[in-house]
Coordinates of C-alpha atoms in Angstrom, one line a residue:
Chain R
M1 CA -21.0 -76.2 182.4
E2 CA -23.7 -75.6 184.9
L3 CA -24.5 -72.0 183.7
L4 CA -25.2 -73.2 180.2
E5 CA -27.1 -76.3 181.2
K6 CA -29.4 -74.1 183.4
R7 CA -29.9 -71.7 180.5
I8 CA -30.8 -74.5 178.2
Q9 CA -33.3 -75.9 180.8
S10 CA -34.9 -72.5 181.2
D11 CA -34.9 -71.2 177.7
G12 CA -34.4 -74.1 175.3
I13 CA -37.4 -75.4 173.5
V14 CA -37.7 -79.0 172.3
K15 CA -39.2 -79.4 168.9
K16 CA -40.2 -82.3 166.7
G17 CA -37.4 -84.1 164.9
S18 CA -34.8 -83.8 167.7
V19 CA -34.6 -80.0 167.2
L20 CA -33.4 -78.0 170.3
K21 CA -34.2 -74.4 169.8
V22 CA -31.8 -72.1 171.7
D23 CA -32.3 -69.1 169.5
N24 CA -33.0 -66.7 172.3
F25 CA -29.5 -66.8 173.7
L26 CA -27.2 -68.8 171.5
N27 CA -27.8 -68.6 167.7
H28 CA -30.1 -65.8 166.7
Q29 CA -30.3 -63.6 169.8
M30 CA -26.9 -64.0 171.5
D31 CA -26.3 -63.4 175.2
I32 CA -22.8 -62.0 175.2
A33 CA -22.3 -62.2 179.0
L34 CA -23.0 -66.0 178.7
F35 CA -20.6 -66.2 175.7
N36 CA -17.9 -64.6 177.9
E37 CA -18.4 -67.3 180.6
M38 CA -18.3 -69.9 177.8
G39 CA -15.1 -68.4 176.5
K40 CA -13.4 -68.6 179.9
E41 CA -14.4 -72.2 180.2
F42 CA -13.0 -73.1 176.8
K43 CA -9.7 -71.4 177.8
R44 CA -9.7 -73.5 181.0
L45 CA -10.3 -76.7 179.1
F46 CA -7.7 -76.0 176.4
K47 CA -5.2 -74.1 178.6
D48 CA -2.3 -76.6 177.8
R49 CA -2.7 -76.4 174.1
P50 CA -0.5 -74.1 172.0
I51 CA -3.5 -72.5 170.1
N52 CA -2.7 -69.6 167.8
K53 CA -5.9 -69.5 165.8
I54 CA -9.6 -70.3 166.2
L55 CA -11.6 -71.7 163.3
T56 CA -15.4 -71.7 163.1
I57 CA -18.1 -71.7 160.5
E58 CA -20.7 -69.1 159.6
A59 CA -23.0 -68.0 160.9
S60 CA -23.9 -69.2 164.4
G61 CA -20.3 -70.2 165.4
I62 CA -18.9 -66.7 164.8
G63 CA -20.2 -64.9 167.9
I64 CA -19.1 -67.7 170.3
A65 CA -15.7 -67.9 168.6
C66 CA -15.0 -64.1 168.6
V67 CA -15.9 -63.7 172.3
A68 CA -13.9 -66.8 173.3
A69 CA -10.9 -65.7 171.2
Q70 CA -10.3 -62.9 173.7
Y71 CA -9.2 -65.5 176.2
F72 CA -6.8 -67.1 173.7
Q73 CA -5.4 -63.8 172.3
A74 CA -5.9 -65.4 168.9
P75 CA -7.6 -64.3 165.7
V76 CA -10.7 -66.1 164.4
V77 CA -11.2 -67.4 160.9
F78 CA -14.6 -68.4 159.8
A79 CA -15.3 -70.9 157.0
K80 CA -17.6 -69.3 154.4
K81 CA -20.6 -71.1 153.0
A82 CA -20.6 -69.9 149.4
Q83 CA -18.2 -68.4 146.8
S84 CA -17.9 -64.7 147.1
I85 CA -16.3 -62.3 144.6
N86 CA -14.5 -60.8 147.6
I87 CA -12.5 -64.0 148.3
D88 CA -9.6 -64.9 146.1
G89 CA -9.8 -68.2 144.2
D90 CA -7.1 -69.7 146.2
V91 CA -9.1 -71.5 148.9
Y92 CA -9.4 -74.8 150.7
S93 CA -12.9 -76.1 150.3
T94 CA -15.1 -79.0 151.2
R95 CA -18.7 -80.0 151.2
I96 CA -20.8 -80.2 154.4
E97 CA -24.2 -81.6 155.0
S98 CA -26.3 -79.6 157.4
F99 CA -28.5 -81.4 159.9
T100 CA -30.4 -78.3 160.8
H101 CA -31.0 -77.0 157.3
K102 CA -31.3 -80.5 155.6
R103 CA -29.1 -79.5 152.8
V104 CA -25.5 -79.8 151.5
Y105 CA -23.3 -76.7 151.0
D106 CA -19.8 -75.9 150.1
V107 CA -17.5 -74.2 152.6
M108 CA -14.2 -72.6 152.1
V109 CA -11.3 -70.8 153.8
S110 CA -8.7 -68.7 152.0
K111 CA -5.3 -70.5 151.9
K112 CA -3.8 -67.3 153.4
Y113 CA -5.5 -67.9 156.7
L114 CA -4.8 -71.6 157.2
R115 CA -1.0 -72.3 157.3
P116 CA 1.0 -75.4 158.1
E117 CA 2.4 -73.7 161.2
D118 CA -1.1 -73.0 162.6
H119 CA -2.4 -74.8 165.8
I120 CA -6.1 -74.5 165.6
L121 CA -9.0 -74.7 168.0
I122 CA -12.3 -75.4 166.3
L123 CA -15.3 -73.8 168.0
D124 CA -19.0 -74.2 167.0
D125 CA -22.4 -73.9 168.6
F126 CA -23.7 -77.4 168.0
L127 CA -22.3 -80.9 167.5
A128 CA -24.7 -83.5 166.3
N129 CA -23.6 -85.9 163.5
G130 CA -20.3 -84.0 163.3
C131 CA -20.5 -83.0 159.6
A132 CA -19.6 -79.4 160.2
V133 CA -16.6 -80.2 162.5
N134 CA -15.4 -83.0 160.1
G135 CA -15.5 -80.5 157.3
L136 CA -13.4 -78.0 159.3
I137 CA -10.9 -80.7 160.2
E138 CA -10.6 -81.5 156.5
L139 CA -9.9 -77.9 155.7
I140 CA -7.2 -77.8 158.4
E141 CA -5.6 -81.0 157.2
S142 CA -5.6 -79.7 153.7
A143 CA -3.5 -76.8 154.9
G144 CA -1.1 -79.1 156.8
A145 CA -2.1 -77.4 160.1
T146 CA -2.7 -79.0 163.5
V147 CA -6.1 -79.5 165.1
E148 CA -5.5 -78.8 168.8
G149 CA -9.0 -79.4 169.9
I150 CA -12.7 -79.0 169.3
G151 CA -14.9 -76.8 171.6
I152 CA -18.7 -77.1 171.3
A153 CA -21.5 -75.2 173.2
I154 CA -24.1 -78.0 172.9
E155 CA -23.5 -81.6 171.9
K156 CA -26.4 -83.9 171.1
G157 CA -25.1 -86.9 173.0
W158 CA -27.3 -89.5 171.2
Q159 CA -25.9 -88.5 167.8
I160 CA -22.6 -89.9 166.5
G161 CA -20.5 -86.8 166.1
G162 CA -18.9 -86.5 169.5
K163 CA -18.2 -90.2 170.0
T164 CA -16.6 -90.6 166.5
L165 CA -14.3 -87.6 167.0
R166 CA -13.2 -88.7 170.5
E167 CA -12.5 -92.2 169.2
K168 CA -10.2 -90.6 166.5
G169 CA -8.3 -89.1 169.4
Y170 CA -9.4 -85.4 169.2
Q171 CA -9.9 -83.5 172.4
V172 CA -13.6 -82.6 172.2
E173 CA -15.0 -80.4 175.0
S174 CA -18.7 -79.8 174.9
L175 CA -20.0 -77.3 177.5
A176 CA -23.3 -79.1 177.7
I177 CA -24.1 -82.6 176.4
V178 CA -27.8 -83.3 176.0
E179 CA -28.4 -87.0 176.6
R180 CA -32.0 -87.1 175.8
M181 CA -35.0 -84.8 175.1
D182 CA -38.7 -85.6 175.5
E183 CA -40.7 -84.1 172.7
Q184 CA -43.9 -84.7 174.6
T185 CA -43.0 -83.0 177.9
G186 CA -40.2 -80.7 176.6
E187 CA -37.9 -82.1 179.2
I188 CA -34.1 -82.0 178.5
F189 CA -31.7 -84.4 180.2
F190 CA -27.9 -83.8 180.4
R191 CA -25.0 -86.3 180.6
N192 CA -23.2 -86.0 183.9
Chain Q
M1 CA -10.5 -44.1 164.0
E2 CA -6.8 -43.9 163.4
L3 CA -6.0 -47.5 164.4
L4 CA -8.5 -48.9 161.9
E5 CA -7.4 -46.5 159.1
K6 CA -3.8 -47.5 159.6
R7 CA -4.8 -51.2 159.4
I8 CA -6.7 -50.6 156.2
Q9 CA -3.7 -48.8 154.8
S10 CA -1.3 -51.6 155.7
D11 CA -3.5 -54.6 155.1
G12 CA -6.3 -53.6 152.8
I13 CA -6.1 -54.5 149.1
V14 CA -7.8 -52.5 146.4
K15 CA -9.4 -54.7 143.7
K16 CA -11.1 -53.9 140.4
G17 CA -14.7 -52.8 140.7
S18 CA -14.3 -50.7 143.8
V19 CA -13.7 -53.7 146.0
L20 CA -11.7 -53.2 149.2
K21 CA -10.5 -56.5 150.5
V22 CA -10.0 -56.4 154.3
D23 CA -10.4 -60.1 154.8
N24 CA -7.2 -60.6 156.7
F25 CA -8.5 -58.7 159.7
L26 CA -12.2 -57.8 159.4
N27 CA -14.4 -60.2 157.5
H28 CA -12.8 -63.6 157.0
Q29 CA -9.8 -63.7 159.4
M30 CA -10.9 -61.4 162.3
D31 CA -8.5 -59.5 164.6
I32 CA -10.3 -59.6 167.9
A33 CA -8.0 -57.1 169.7
L34 CA -8.8 -54.6 166.9
F35 CA -12.6 -55.4 167.3
N36 CA -12.3 -54.6 171.0
E37 CA -10.9 -51.2 170.2
M38 CA -13.6 -50.7 167.7
G39 CA -16.2 -51.7 170.3
K40 CA -14.9 -49.1 172.7
E41 CA -15.1 -46.4 170.1
F42 CA -18.7 -47.3 169.2
K43 CA -19.5 -47.1 172.9
R44 CA -17.9 -43.6 173.0
L45 CA -19.8 -42.4 169.9
F46 CA -23.2 -43.7 171.1
K47 CA -22.7 -43.2 174.9
D48 CA -25.8 -41.0 175.2
R49 CA -28.1 -43.4 173.5
P50 CA -30.3 -45.7 175.5
I51 CA -29.3 -48.8 173.6
N52 CA -30.6 -52.2 174.9
K53 CA -30.0 -54.3 171.8
I54 CA -27.6 -54.6 168.9
L55 CA -28.8 -55.7 165.5
T56 CA -26.4 -56.9 162.7
I57 CA -26.6 -59.2 159.7
E58 CA -24.9 -62.5 159.0
A59 CA -22.1 -63.2 158.5
S60 CA -19.4 -60.6 158.7
G61 CA -21.2 -58.2 161.0
I62 CA -21.6 -60.8 163.8
G63 CA -18.0 -60.8 165.1
I64 CA -17.8 -57.0 165.3
A65 CA -21.3 -56.8 166.9
C66 CA -20.6 -59.5 169.6
V67 CA -17.3 -57.9 170.7
A68 CA -18.8 -54.4 170.7
A69 CA -21.8 -55.6 172.6
Q70 CA -19.6 -56.1 175.7
Y71 CA -19.3 -52.4 176.0
F72 CA -23.1 -51.9 175.8
Q73 CA -24.0 -54.8 178.0
A74 CA -26.6 -55.7 175.4
P75 CA -27.5 -58.8 173.5
V76 CA -26.9 -59.1 169.8
V77 CA -29.5 -60.2 167.3
F78 CA -28.4 -61.1 163.8
A79 CA -30.7 -61.0 160.8
K80 CA -30.6 -64.4 159.0
K81 CA -30.2 -64.7 155.3
A82 CA -32.5 -67.6 154.5
Q83 CA -35.4 -69.5 155.9
S84 CA -34.3 -72.2 158.4
I85 CA -36.4 -75.0 159.8
N86 CA -35.0 -73.9 163.2
I87 CA -36.7 -70.5 163.1
D88 CA -40.4 -70.2 163.8
G89 CA -42.5 -68.8 160.9
D90 CA -43.2 -65.7 163.0
V91 CA -40.6 -63.4 161.5
Y92 CA -40.1 -59.9 160.2
S93 CA -38.5 -60.2 156.7
T94 CA -37.3 -58.0 153.9
R95 CA -35.2 -58.3 150.7
I96 CA -31.7 -56.9 150.5
E97 CA -29.5 -56.5 147.5
S98 CA -25.8 -57.3 148.1
F99 CA -23.2 -55.1 146.5
T100 CA -20.5 -57.6 147.3
H101 CA -22.2 -60.7 146.2
K102 CA -24.1 -59.1 143.3
R103 CA -27.4 -60.8 144.3
V104 CA -30.6 -60.3 146.1
Y105 CA -31.5 -62.3 149.2
D106 CA -34.2 -62.4 151.9
V107 CA -33.3 -61.6 155.5
M108 CA -35.4 -62.1 158.6
V109 CA -35.5 -61.7 162.3
S110 CA -37.8 -63.6 164.6
K111 CA -40.6 -61.4 166.0
K112 CA -39.6 -62.5 169.5
Y113 CA -36.3 -60.6 169.3
L114 CA -37.4 -57.3 167.9
R115 CA -40.0 -55.6 170.2
P116 CA -41.6 -52.2 170.2
E117 CA -39.8 -51.3 173.4
D118 CA -36.3 -52.0 171.9
H119 CA -33.8 -49.3 171.3
I120 CA -31.4 -50.6 168.8
L121 CA -27.9 -50.0 167.5
I122 CA -27.2 -51.3 164.0
L123 CA -23.7 -52.5 163.5
D124 CA -22.1 -53.8 160.3
D125 CA -18.7 -54.1 158.7
F126 CA -19.3 -52.1 155.5
L127 CA -21.6 -49.3 154.4
A128 CA -21.7 -48.7 150.6
N129 CA -25.0 -48.1 148.9
G130 CA -26.8 -48.8 152.2
C131 CA -29.0 -51.7 151.1
A132 CA -28.1 -53.9 154.1
V133 CA -28.6 -51.1 156.7
N134 CA -31.9 -50.0 155.1
G135 CA -33.1 -53.6 155.2
L136 CA -32.3 -53.7 158.9
I137 CA -34.0 -50.4 159.5
E138 CA -37.1 -51.8 157.8
L139 CA -37.1 -54.8 160.1
I140 CA -36.8 -52.6 163.2
E141 CA -39.6 -50.3 162.0
S142 CA -41.8 -53.3 161.2
A143 CA -41.4 -54.2 164.9
G144 CA -42.2 -50.6 166.0
A145 CA -38.8 -50.5 167.7
T146 CA -36.4 -47.5 167.7
V147 CA -33.2 -47.1 165.7
E148 CA -30.8 -45.3 168.0
G149 CA -27.9 -45.3 165.6
I150 CA -25.8 -47.0 163.0
G151 CA -22.2 -48.0 163.6
I152 CA -20.1 -49.1 160.6
A153 CA -16.5 -50.2 160.4
I154 CA -15.7 -49.0 156.9
E155 CA -17.8 -46.7 154.8
K156 CA -17.3 -46.2 151.1
G157 CA -17.6 -42.4 151.1
W158 CA -18.2 -42.1 147.4
Q159 CA -21.3 -44.4 147.5
I160 CA -24.7 -43.0 148.5
G161 CA -25.5 -45.1 151.6
G162 CA -24.0 -42.9 154.4
K163 CA -25.2 -39.6 152.9
T164 CA -28.7 -40.8 152.4
L165 CA -29.0 -42.2 156.0
R166 CA -27.5 -39.0 157.5
E167 CA -30.0 -36.9 155.5
K168 CA -32.8 -38.9 156.9
G169 CA -31.6 -37.9 160.4
Y170 CA -29.9 -41.2 161.6
Q171 CA -26.7 -41.0 163.6
V172 CA -24.3 -42.8 161.4
E173 CA -20.8 -43.3 162.8
S174 CA -18.3 -44.9 160.5
L175 CA -14.9 -45.7 162.1
A176 CA -13.2 -45.2 158.7
I177 CA -14.6 -43.4 155.7
V178 CA -12.7 -44.3 152.5
E179 CA -13.0 -41.2 150.2
R180 CA -11.3 -42.7 147.2
M181 CA -9.3 -45.7 146.1
D182 CA -6.8 -45.9 143.2
E183 CA -7.1 -49.3 141.5
Q184 CA -3.8 -48.7 139.7
T185 CA -1.6 -47.8 142.6
G186 CA -3.6 -49.5 145.4
E187 CA -3.7 -46.2 147.3
I188 CA -6.5 -45.6 149.8
F189 CA -7.6 -42.1 150.8
F190 CA -9.7 -41.4 153.9
R191 CA -12.1 -38.5 154.6
N192 CA -10.9 -36.3 157.4

């Protein structure tokens, strides 16, 4: 998606350790006009899928998912990262390793909001090694629901997540795939 | 807001300890069509305010803020709950006590996204004792920015947050103010 690639080129910052900072438009300050264009593109890419629910994970997937959901006329469910007294005990849960935060955390979704009859689109901001997405797939499969596709804002093309998921047969659509970043010059190269 | 009150009446669940569970449409599963109506109402209530940015707090404020932001044509910034290696050290931070989670946590916003010239609308899902909103106000004041108003989905009218903020002169607009809940019968009563 050219609009997103241009924005990454102009506003993304390459940091040491393969970190791409996009926090001025994607995951701390959020450009909602851009999110709307991304939502339209996700709808175009998944238009043939019978999606009735969108699943994401807190926190930075929520904004993208909620704006995109308008084009699918579907509710959004977000996987929560810690036990809350406000959630019933009856949850699907799994453990996810975060590349960004260098730690492991538990995520969960109430069993009420993942049902066998659900056809689910997973949306998230980043796909790197795929731990978050694989965790969400595990939650969906625990419920006996169907994964219709996986929509990602930015995929790190040199990491294994996207390749592995596509090999398993999932429809993975990343709006921008970064092929390579140069930590010295700050240059960002996209996959065509 | 009648639509929201009706939804709370039909889908909200009163639990022990003054907990109102609305996780099937507001803060776990999210009804985006409802969020759009809430966003329009926030715009109507704050239409005379020169708002250029919306500030919320992760995780359950993000969806409401992002959908509402479309009616303000403003970006959303969300306060983050823990230090991340993906955020620069240059942040405004404060400590917030969570009523729901019964614990204290640090929140922060990058100094890049709160500027003295910003006119900010705070949006969140719940207002009870006001700790989260007061923390966000503190972040905004640290930046020398202006609080234009505070928009809340559900206020617990018997708790002190709303009253205290209004007495300080803030424009606080809660789309539904719960006056009283009966833990025995599950009844929910709204302020007129």
